[in-house]
Structures are given as structure tokens and as C-alpha cells.
mmCIF file of C-alpha atoms in Angstrom:
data_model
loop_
_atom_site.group_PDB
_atom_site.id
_atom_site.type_symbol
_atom_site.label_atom_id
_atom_site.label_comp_id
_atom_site.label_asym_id
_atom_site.label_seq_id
_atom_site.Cartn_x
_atom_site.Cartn_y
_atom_site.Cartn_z
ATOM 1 C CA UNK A 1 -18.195 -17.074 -5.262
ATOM 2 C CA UNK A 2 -16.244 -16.446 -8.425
ATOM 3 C CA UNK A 3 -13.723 -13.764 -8.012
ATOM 4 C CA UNK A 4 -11.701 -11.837 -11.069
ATOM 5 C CA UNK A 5 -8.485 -10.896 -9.866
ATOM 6 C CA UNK A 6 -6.552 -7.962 -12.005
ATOM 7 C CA UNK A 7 -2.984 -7.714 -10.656
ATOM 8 C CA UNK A 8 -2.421 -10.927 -8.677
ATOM 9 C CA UNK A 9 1.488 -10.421 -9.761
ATOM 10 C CA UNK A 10 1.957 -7.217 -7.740
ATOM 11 C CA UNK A 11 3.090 -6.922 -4.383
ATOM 12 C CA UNK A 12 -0.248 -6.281 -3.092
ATOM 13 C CA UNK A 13 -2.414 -8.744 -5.187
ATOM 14 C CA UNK A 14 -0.061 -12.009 -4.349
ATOM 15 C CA UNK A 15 -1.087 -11.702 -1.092
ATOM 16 C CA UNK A 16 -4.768 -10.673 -1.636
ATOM 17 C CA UNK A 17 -4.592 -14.155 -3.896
ATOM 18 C CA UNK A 18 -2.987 -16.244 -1.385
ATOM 19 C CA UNK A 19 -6.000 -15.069 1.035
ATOM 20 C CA UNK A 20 -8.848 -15.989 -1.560
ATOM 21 C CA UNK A 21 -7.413 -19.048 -2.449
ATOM 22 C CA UNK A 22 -7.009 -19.996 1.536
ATOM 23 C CA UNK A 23 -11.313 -19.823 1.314
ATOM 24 C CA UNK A 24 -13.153 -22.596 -0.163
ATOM 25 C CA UNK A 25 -16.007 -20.875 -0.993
ATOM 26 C CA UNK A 26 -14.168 -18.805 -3.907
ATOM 27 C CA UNK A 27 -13.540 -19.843 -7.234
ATOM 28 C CA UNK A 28 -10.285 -17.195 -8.433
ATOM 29 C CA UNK A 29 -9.444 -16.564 -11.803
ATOM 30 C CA UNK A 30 -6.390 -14.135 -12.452
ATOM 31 C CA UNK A 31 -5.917 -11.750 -14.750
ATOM 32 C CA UNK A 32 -2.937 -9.492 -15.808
ATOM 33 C CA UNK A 33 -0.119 -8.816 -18.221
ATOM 34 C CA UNK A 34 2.422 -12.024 -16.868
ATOM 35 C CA UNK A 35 2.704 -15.635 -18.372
ATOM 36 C CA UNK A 36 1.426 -16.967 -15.286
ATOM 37 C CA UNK A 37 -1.627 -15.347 -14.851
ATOM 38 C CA UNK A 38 -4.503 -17.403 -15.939
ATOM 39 C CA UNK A 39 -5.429 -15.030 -19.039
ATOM 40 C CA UNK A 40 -3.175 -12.355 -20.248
ATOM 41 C CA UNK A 41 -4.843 -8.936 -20.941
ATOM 42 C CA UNK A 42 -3.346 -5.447 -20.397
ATOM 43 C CA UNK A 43 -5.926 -2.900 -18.933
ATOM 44 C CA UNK A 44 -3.765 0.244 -20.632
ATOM 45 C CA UNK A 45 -3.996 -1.126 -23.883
ATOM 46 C CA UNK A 46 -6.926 -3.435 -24.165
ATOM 47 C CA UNK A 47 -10.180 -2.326 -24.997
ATOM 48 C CA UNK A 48 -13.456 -2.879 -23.128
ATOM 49 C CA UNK A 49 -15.282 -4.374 -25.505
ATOM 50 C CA UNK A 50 -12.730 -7.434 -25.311
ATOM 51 C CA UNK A 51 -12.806 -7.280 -21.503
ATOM 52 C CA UNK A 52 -16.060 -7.347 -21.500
ATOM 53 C CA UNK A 53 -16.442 -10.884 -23.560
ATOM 54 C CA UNK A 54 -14.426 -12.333 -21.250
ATOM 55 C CA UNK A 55 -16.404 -11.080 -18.528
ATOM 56 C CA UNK A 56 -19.518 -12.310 -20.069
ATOM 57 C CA UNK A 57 -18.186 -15.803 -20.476
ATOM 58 C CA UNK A 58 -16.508 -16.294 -17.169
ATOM 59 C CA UNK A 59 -19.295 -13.922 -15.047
ATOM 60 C CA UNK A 60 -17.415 -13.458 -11.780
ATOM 61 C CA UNK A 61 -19.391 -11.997 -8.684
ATOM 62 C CA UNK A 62 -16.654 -10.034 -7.401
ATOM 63 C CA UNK A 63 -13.795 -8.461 -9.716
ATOM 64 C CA UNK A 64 -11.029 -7.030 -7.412
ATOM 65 C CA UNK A 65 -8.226 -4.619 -8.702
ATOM 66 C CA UNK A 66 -4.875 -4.880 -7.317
ATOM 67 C CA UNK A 67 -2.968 -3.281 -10.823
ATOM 68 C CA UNK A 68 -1.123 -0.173 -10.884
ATOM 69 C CA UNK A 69 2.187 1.321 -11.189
ATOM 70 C CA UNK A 70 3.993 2.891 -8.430
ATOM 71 C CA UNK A 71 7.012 4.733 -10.572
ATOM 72 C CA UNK A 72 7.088 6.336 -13.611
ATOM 73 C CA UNK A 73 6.400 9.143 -15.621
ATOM 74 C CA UNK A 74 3.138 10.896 -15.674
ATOM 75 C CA UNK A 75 2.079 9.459 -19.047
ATOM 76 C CA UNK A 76 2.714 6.025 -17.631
ATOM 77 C CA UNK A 77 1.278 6.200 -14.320
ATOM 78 C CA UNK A 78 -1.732 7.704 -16.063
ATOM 79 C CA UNK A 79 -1.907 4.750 -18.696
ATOM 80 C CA UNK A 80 -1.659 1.945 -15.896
ATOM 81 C CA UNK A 81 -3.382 4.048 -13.099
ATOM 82 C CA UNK A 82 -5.997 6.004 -14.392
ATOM 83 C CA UNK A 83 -6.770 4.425 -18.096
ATOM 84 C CA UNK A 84 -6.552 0.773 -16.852
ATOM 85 C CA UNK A 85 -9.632 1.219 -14.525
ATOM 86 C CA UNK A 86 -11.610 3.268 -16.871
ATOM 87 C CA UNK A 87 -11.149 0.122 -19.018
ATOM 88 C CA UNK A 88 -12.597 -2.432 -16.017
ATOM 89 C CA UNK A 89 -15.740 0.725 -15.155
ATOM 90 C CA UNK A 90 -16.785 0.659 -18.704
ATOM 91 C CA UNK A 91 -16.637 -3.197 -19.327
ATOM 92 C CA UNK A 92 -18.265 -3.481 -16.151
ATOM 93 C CA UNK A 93 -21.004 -1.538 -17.007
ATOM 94 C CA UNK A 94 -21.618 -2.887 -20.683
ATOM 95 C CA UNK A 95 -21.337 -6.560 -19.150
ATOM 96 C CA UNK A 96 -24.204 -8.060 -17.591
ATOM 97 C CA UNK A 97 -22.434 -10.221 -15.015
ATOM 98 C CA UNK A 98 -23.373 -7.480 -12.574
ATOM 99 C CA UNK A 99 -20.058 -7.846 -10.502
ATOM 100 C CA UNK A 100 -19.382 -6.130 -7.394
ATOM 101 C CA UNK A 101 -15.692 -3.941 -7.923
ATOM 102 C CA UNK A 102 -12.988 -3.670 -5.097
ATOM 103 C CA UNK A 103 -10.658 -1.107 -6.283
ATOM 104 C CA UNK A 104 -6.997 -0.998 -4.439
ATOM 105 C CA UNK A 105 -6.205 2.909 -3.835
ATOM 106 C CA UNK A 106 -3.508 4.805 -1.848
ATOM 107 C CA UNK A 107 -3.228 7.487 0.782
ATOM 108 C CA UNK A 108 -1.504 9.174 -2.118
ATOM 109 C CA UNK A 109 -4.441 10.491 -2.858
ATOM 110 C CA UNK A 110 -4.637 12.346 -0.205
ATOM 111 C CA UNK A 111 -1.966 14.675 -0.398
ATOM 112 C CA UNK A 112 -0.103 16.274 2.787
ATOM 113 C CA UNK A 113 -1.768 16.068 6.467
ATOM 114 C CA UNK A 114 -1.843 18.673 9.160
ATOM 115 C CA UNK A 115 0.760 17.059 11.453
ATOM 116 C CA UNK A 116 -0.922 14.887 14.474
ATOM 117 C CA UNK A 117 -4.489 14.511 12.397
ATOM 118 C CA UNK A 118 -5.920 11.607 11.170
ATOM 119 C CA UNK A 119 -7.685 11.553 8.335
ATOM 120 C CA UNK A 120 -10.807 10.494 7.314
ATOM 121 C CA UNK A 121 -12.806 9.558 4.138
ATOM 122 C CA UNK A 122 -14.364 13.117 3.796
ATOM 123 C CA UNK A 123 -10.987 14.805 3.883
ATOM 124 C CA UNK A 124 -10.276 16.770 0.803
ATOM 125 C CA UNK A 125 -7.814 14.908 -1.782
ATOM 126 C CA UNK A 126 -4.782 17.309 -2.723
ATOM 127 C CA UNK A 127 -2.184 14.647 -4.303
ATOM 128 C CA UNK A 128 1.079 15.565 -4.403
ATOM 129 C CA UNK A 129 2.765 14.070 -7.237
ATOM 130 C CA UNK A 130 1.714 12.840 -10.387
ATOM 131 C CA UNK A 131 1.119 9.202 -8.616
ATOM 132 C CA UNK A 132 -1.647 10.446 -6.183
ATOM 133 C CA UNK A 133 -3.581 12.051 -8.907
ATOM 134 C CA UNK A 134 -3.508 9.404 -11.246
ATOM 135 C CA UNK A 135 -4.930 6.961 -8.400
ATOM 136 C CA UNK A 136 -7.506 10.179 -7.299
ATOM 137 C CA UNK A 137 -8.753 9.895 -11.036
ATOM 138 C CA UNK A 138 -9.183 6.144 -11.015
ATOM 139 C CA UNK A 139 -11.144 6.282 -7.762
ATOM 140 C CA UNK A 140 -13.178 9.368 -9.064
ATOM 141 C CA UNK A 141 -13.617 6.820 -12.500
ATOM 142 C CA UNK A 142 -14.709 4.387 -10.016
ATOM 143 C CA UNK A 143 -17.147 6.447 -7.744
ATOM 144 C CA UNK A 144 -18.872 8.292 -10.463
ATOM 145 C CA UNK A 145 -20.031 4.728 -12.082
ATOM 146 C CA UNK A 146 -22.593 3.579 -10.998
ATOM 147 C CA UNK A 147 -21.154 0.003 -10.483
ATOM 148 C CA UNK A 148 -21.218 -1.973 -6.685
ATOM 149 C CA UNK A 149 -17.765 -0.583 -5.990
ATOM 150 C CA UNK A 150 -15.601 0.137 -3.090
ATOM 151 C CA UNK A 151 -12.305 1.949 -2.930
ATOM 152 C CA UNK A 152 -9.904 0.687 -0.475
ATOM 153 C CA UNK A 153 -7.414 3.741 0.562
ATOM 154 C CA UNK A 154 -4.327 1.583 1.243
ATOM 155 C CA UNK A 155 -1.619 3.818 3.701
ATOM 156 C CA UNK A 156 2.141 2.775 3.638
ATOM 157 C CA UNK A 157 1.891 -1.086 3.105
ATOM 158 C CA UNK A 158 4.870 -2.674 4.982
ATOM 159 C CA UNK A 159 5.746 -6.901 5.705
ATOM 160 C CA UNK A 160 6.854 -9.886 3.333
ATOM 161 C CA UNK A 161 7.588 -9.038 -0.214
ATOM 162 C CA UNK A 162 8.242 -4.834 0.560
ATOM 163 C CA UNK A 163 9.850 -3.437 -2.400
ATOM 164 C CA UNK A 164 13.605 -2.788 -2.383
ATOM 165 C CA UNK A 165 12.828 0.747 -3.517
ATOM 166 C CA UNK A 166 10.410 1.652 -0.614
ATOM 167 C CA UNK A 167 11.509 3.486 2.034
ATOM 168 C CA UNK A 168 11.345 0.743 3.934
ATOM 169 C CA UNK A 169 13.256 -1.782 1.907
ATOM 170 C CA UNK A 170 15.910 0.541 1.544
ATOM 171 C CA UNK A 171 16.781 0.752 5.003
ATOM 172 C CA UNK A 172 16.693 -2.858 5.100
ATOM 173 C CA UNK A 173 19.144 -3.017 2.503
ATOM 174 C CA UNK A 174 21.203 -0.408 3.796
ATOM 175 C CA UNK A 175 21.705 -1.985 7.368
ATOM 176 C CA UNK A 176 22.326 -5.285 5.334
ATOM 177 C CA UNK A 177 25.026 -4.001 3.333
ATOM 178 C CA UNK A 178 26.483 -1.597 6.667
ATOM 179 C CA UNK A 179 26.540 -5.125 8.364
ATOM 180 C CA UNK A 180 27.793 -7.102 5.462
ATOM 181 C CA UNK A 181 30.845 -4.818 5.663
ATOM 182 C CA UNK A 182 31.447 -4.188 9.373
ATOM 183 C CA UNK A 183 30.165 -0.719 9.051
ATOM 184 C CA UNK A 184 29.486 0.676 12.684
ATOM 185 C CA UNK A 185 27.317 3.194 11.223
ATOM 186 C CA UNK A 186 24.301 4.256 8.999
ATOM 187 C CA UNK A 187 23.877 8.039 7.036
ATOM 188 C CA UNK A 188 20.409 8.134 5.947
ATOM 189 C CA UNK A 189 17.633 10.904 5.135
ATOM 190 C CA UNK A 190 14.449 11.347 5.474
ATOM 191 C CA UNK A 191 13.809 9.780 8.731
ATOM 192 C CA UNK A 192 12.155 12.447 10.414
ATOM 193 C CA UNK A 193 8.474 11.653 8.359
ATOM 194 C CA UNK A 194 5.546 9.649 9.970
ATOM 195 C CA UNK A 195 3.653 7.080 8.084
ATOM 196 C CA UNK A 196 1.050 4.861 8.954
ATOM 197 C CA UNK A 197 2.227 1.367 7.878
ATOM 198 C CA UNK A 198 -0.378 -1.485 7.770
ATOM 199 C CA UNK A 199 0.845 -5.006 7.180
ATOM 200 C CA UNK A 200 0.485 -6.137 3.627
ATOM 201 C CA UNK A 201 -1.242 -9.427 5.037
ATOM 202 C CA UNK A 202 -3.771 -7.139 7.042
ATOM 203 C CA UNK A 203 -4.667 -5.338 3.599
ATOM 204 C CA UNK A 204 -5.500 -8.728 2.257
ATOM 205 C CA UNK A 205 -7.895 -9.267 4.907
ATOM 206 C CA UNK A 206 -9.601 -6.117 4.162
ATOM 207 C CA UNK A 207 -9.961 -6.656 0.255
ATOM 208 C CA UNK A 208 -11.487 -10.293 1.276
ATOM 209 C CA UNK A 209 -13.561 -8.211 3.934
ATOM 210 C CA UNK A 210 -14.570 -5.967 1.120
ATOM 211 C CA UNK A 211 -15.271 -8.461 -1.609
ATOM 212 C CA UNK A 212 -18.176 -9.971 1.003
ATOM 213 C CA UNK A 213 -19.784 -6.700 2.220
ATOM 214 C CA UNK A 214 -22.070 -4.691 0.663
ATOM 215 C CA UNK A 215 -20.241 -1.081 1.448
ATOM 216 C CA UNK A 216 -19.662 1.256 -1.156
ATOM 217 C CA UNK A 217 -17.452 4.528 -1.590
ATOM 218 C CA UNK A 218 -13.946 4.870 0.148
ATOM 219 C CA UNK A 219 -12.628 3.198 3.189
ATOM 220 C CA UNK A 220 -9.255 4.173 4.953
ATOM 221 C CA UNK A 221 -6.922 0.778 5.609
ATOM 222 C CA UNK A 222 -4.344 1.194 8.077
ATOM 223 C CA UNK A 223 -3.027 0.541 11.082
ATOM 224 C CA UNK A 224 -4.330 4.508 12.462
ATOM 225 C CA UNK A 225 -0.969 5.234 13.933
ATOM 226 C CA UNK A 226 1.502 7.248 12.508
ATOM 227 C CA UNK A 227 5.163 6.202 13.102
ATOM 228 C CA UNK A 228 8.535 8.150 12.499
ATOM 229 C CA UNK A 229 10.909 6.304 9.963
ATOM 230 C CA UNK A 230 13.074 6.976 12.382
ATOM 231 C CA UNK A 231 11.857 4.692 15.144
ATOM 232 C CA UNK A 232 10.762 1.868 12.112
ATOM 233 C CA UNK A 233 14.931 1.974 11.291
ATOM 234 C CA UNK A 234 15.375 1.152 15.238
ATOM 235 C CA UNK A 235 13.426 -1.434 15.360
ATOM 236 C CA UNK A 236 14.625 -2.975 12.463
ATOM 237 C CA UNK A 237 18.133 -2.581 13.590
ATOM 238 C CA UNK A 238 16.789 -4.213 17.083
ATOM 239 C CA UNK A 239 15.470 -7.560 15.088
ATOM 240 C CA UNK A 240 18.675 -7.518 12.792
ATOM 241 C CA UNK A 241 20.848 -7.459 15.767
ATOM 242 C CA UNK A 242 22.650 -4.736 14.515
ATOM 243 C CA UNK A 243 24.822 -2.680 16.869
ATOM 244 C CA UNK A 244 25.728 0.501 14.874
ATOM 245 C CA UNK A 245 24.546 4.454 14.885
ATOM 246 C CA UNK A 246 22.231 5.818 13.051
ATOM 247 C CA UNK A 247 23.034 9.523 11.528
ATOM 248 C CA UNK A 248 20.588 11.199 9.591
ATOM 249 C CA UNK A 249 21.901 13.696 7.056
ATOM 250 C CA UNK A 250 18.918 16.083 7.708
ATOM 251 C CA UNK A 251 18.749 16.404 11.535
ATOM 252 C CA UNK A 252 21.076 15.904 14.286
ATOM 253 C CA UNK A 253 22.878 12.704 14.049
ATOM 254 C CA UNK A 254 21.335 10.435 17.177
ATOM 255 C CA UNK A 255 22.440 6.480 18.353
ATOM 256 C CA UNK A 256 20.687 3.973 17.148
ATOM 257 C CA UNK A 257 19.486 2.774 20.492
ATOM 258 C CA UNK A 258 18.578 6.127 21.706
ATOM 259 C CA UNK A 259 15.940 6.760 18.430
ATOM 260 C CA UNK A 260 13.012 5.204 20.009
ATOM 261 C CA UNK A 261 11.007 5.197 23.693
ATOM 262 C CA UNK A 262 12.661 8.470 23.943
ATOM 263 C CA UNK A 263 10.204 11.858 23.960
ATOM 264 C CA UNK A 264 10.728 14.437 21.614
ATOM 265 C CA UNK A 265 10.661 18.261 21.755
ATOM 266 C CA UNK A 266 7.392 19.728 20.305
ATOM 267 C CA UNK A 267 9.611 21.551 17.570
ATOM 268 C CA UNK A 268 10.746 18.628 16.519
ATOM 269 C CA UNK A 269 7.415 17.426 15.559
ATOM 270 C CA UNK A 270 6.434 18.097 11.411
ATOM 271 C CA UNK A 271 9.898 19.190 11.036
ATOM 272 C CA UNK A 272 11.384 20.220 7.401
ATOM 273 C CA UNK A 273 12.888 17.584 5.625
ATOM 274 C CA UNK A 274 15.693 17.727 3.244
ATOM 275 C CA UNK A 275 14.781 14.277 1.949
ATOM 276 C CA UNK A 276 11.396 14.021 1.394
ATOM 277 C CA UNK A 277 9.527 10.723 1.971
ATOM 278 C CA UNK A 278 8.522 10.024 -1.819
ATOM 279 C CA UNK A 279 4.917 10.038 -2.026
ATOM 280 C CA UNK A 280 3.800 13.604 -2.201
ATOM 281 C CA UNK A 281 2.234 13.167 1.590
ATOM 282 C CA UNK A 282 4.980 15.702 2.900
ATOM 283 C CA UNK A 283 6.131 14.943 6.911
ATOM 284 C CA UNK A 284 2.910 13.109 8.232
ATOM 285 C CA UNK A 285 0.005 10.501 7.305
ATOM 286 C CA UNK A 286 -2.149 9.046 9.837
ATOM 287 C CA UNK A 287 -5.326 6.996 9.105
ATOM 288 C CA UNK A 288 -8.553 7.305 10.350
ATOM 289 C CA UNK A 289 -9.577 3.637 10.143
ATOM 290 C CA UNK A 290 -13.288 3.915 12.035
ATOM 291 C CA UNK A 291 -14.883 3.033 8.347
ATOM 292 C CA UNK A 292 -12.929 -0.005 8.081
ATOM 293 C CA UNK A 293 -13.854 -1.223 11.514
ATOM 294 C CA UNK A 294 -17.817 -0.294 11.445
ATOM 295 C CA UNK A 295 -18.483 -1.076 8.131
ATOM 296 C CA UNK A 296 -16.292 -4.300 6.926
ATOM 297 C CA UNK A 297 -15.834 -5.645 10.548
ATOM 298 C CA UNK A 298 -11.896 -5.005 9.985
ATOM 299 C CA UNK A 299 -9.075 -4.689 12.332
ATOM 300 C CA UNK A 300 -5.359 -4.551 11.752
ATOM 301 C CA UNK A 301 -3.481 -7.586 13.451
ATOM 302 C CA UNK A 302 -0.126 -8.210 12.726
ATOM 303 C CA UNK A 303 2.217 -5.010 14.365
ATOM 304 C CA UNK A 304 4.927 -3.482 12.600
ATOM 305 C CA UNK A 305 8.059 -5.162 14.311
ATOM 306 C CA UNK A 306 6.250 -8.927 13.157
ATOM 307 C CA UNK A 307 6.295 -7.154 9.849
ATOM 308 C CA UNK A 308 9.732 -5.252 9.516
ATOM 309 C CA UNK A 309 11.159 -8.885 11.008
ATOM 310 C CA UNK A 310 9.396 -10.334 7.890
ATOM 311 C CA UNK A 311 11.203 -7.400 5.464
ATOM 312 C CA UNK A 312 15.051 -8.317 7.098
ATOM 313 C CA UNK A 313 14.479 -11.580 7.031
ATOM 314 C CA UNK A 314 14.342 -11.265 2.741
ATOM 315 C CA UNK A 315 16.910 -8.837 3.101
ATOM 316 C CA UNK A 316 19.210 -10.741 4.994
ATOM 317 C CA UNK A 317 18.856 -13.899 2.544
ATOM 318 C CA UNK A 318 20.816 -11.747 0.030
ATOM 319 C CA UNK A 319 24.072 -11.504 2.178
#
């Protein structure tokens, strides 16, 4: 099977290439804007017609996209979000390779969630920040084209390679700087919002599990439990070995120990937040992940302590 990979450079599509080039049966080209990529083209500037040349000469089965950008302005998240994949749907449809698309979306697009919901496929996308709607437009670019496509809805992606500016990664490096210095306590924010975090390797999986099925539309990939930042920070402290307090500048400061295993007050539940979790999702995301398991066979594996052990660990190599 010869696979077109856009993106292999980004934090999801390294390990999405590590996973295709781990099966025999697939012959992976890469393509993206870095010197190592096997041919250089920029979806936000390049034009279809040239895309779809190359298409035409290489004529993959399966063309997956992993490109994006996560920060920005709206004009650029628009350019590399929403532009970039109009530019794969329309050389796509002019080429006649016929390939099968696997788009890589976000629970951005969803917007807020009633707290203790899950949601589903059919929920009703209300982005809240100009990231969620650029990826909403790209997966409406991709749904309305009459291409073999899938969208994979990826929730909080967490494990090897997290960025330093996630949420996660910066409580990493903020308990491996507290430690560095001998600091016996943490003041962070935002703690009291619930994400669903799916391991980055698991979302590999599912693009492979995508790439060889024959659904179409959206499909939900995550782990389908919320958890509170709050108890993620413990249980990174727990693997760092590191003894100190938590506070939280917007809720009661609490002990580090004492943040997880512990139940909580009803009121506490959906809480306000001073320091909103930056995605636009407000206090609460929880995936419905039935779709993934009945219709591409996947399950996530790998829990989130093997994968915030995995995010110290590259923290810790920079002390």
C-alpha cells in the first residue's frame, strides 16, 4: 500500500510515521515544508494543480494528513488549517489516483461540553477560538467532497514528544524547574478543567486503523474519560518523585498528595476557572469513542501515568 504522508514533522505525524513504517506492507512517502521530508511542498501556498502532478506520478492509495498549526493568529491558523486541506480536497479530486484521505482533526471543534457528557459524532460543533473553527472548516472542506475520507477527532493528545507549551508540558516543566531549585511548592492555574487525554502512540494506531478501513465521516479518538488537570499534575508529581504542594491560584490551595483518590463536592464539579484551559472547550471534554471501537476495531492502550512518565522523562533530561 502506498501511503502520502502530509505533516510527518509534527508531533502527531512522527509517530503516525514511525507506525507505518513498523508495517511491511506500506510503501510511505512524506511530504511537508522541512528539509527532511522526502519532497518539500507547502499546502498554504502551493497550488493544486502542482499537488496534483505529484500525485499523479507517485499515485498513493492512502494520503493521510497530520499538518496544521496549533498557535497563531486567525489569518495563520486559517492559511495552514483551513486553506492547506482545501489544497489536498481539490488535488484529490482533479487527480485520478483515487486515494482514500485520513484527515487529523481536534475536539476543538467541538466547542464547550455540558459537564459529565460525552460527546459523540452528531454533537453540534460550536468552536471556541479561532483554532476550532479553522479545523471545523477543514473537516466541513473534507466532508462536503466527495473523496473516500475520514476525519479523525483527536481529544487532548498526551505521551512522548508533548509540547512544552501544552498544558501538560508545562506542568512538567514547572515541577522540573520547582525541583531543580529545591522549591517545596508549585502555584499553578487552571487545574480545575477535565480533558480526555489519549496517548499520542494510541492516535497512531487509529490513523493506521483508519488508513485500512473503509469508514467515512468523523470518528471521536480518545481515551472516553475525562480527567482533572489537577489529578494529571499528581500523578506526574508521583512518577517524578516529587515531594512538594501543589497550590492553585484559582481554587483553594490543596497538597499534592491529597489531589487525587479523594471525592469531591458536587459544586466543585464544572467550576469557574480563572485560567482557562486554552482550547476554547471551557471546564470539560469527554469522548464518546463507541465509533472508533465499532467501526475501525480501535481501542486505547497505553494509560495516562505510562504516558505522563514518558512526558517527565523528556522533561527531566533538561535538568
Amino acid at each position: 500500500m502506498r501511503v502520502l504522508l502530509i505533516g510527518a514533522n509534527g508531533y502527531i505525524g512522527r509517530f503516525v510515521a514511525d507506525r507505518l513504517l513498523a508495517d511491511p506492507a506500506v510503501q510511505l512517502t512524506a511530504l511537508g515544508r522541512g528539509d527532511d521530508a522526502d519532497v518539500r511542498f507547502d499546502l498554504a501556498t502551493g497550488s493544486p494543480g502542482a499537488l496534483t502532478r505529484f500525485l499523479d506520478a507517485v499515485h498513493p492509495g492512502v494520503v493521510i494528513n497530520c499538518s496544521g498549526a496549533i498557535r497563531g493568529g486567525a489569518r495563520e491558523l486559517t492559511r495552514h488549517n483551513t486553506v492547506a486541506v482545501a489544497t489536498v480536497c481539490e488535488a484529490l479530486r482533479r487527480s485520478g489516483c483515487g486515494a482514500r484521505l485520513v484527515q487529523i482533526g481536534c475536539s476543538s471543534e467541538y466547542g464547550p461540553s455540558q459537564p459529565g457528557s460525552s460527546t459523540a459524532e452528531d454533537a453540534v460543533p460550536r468552536p471556541g477560538g479561532p483554532y476550532g473553527v479553522s479545523k471545523l472548516a477543514a473537516t466541513e472542506l473534507v466532508l462536503g467532497s466527495g473523496l473516500d475520507a475520514v476525519v479523525l477527532r483527536v481529544f487532548s493528545p498526551a505521551g512522548p514528544g508533548t509540547p512544552a507549551g501544552s498544558p501538560l508540558g508545562r506542568l512538567a516543566e514547572a515541577m522540573r524547574r520547582a525541583m531543580q531549585s529545591g522549591d517545596g511548592e508549585l502555584k499553578l492555574g487552571g487545574l480545575g478543567v477535565q480533558r480526555d487525554f489519549v496517548d499520542v502512540r494510541d492516535v497512531a494506531r487509529a490513523v493506521h486503523a483508519a488508513s485500512l478501513s473503509a469508514a467515512q465521516g468523523v470518528i471521536n479518538i480518545g481515551s472516553g474519560r475525562a480527567v482533572r488537570l489537577r489529578d494529571a499534575a499528581a500523578v506526574l508529581a508521583r512518577v517524578a518523585g516529587y515531594g512538594g504542594a501543589l497550590h492553585e491560584l484559582d481554587a483553594p490551595p490543596v497538597p499534592l498528595r491529597s489531589a487525587i483518590g479523594h471525592p469531591r463536592a458536587d459544586s466543585d464539579h464544572g467550576a469557574p476557572m480563572a485560567y482557562p484551559y486554552p482550547d476554547g472547550c471551557g471546564s470539560w471534554q469527554q469522548a464518546d469513542v463507541r465509533t472508533a471501537r465499532d467501526r475501525l476495531g480501535w481501542r486505547p492502550r497505553i494509560n495516562l501515568e505510562e504516558s505522563l512518565a514518558d512526558i517527565w522523562m523528556e522533561a527531566a533530561c533538561r535538568i
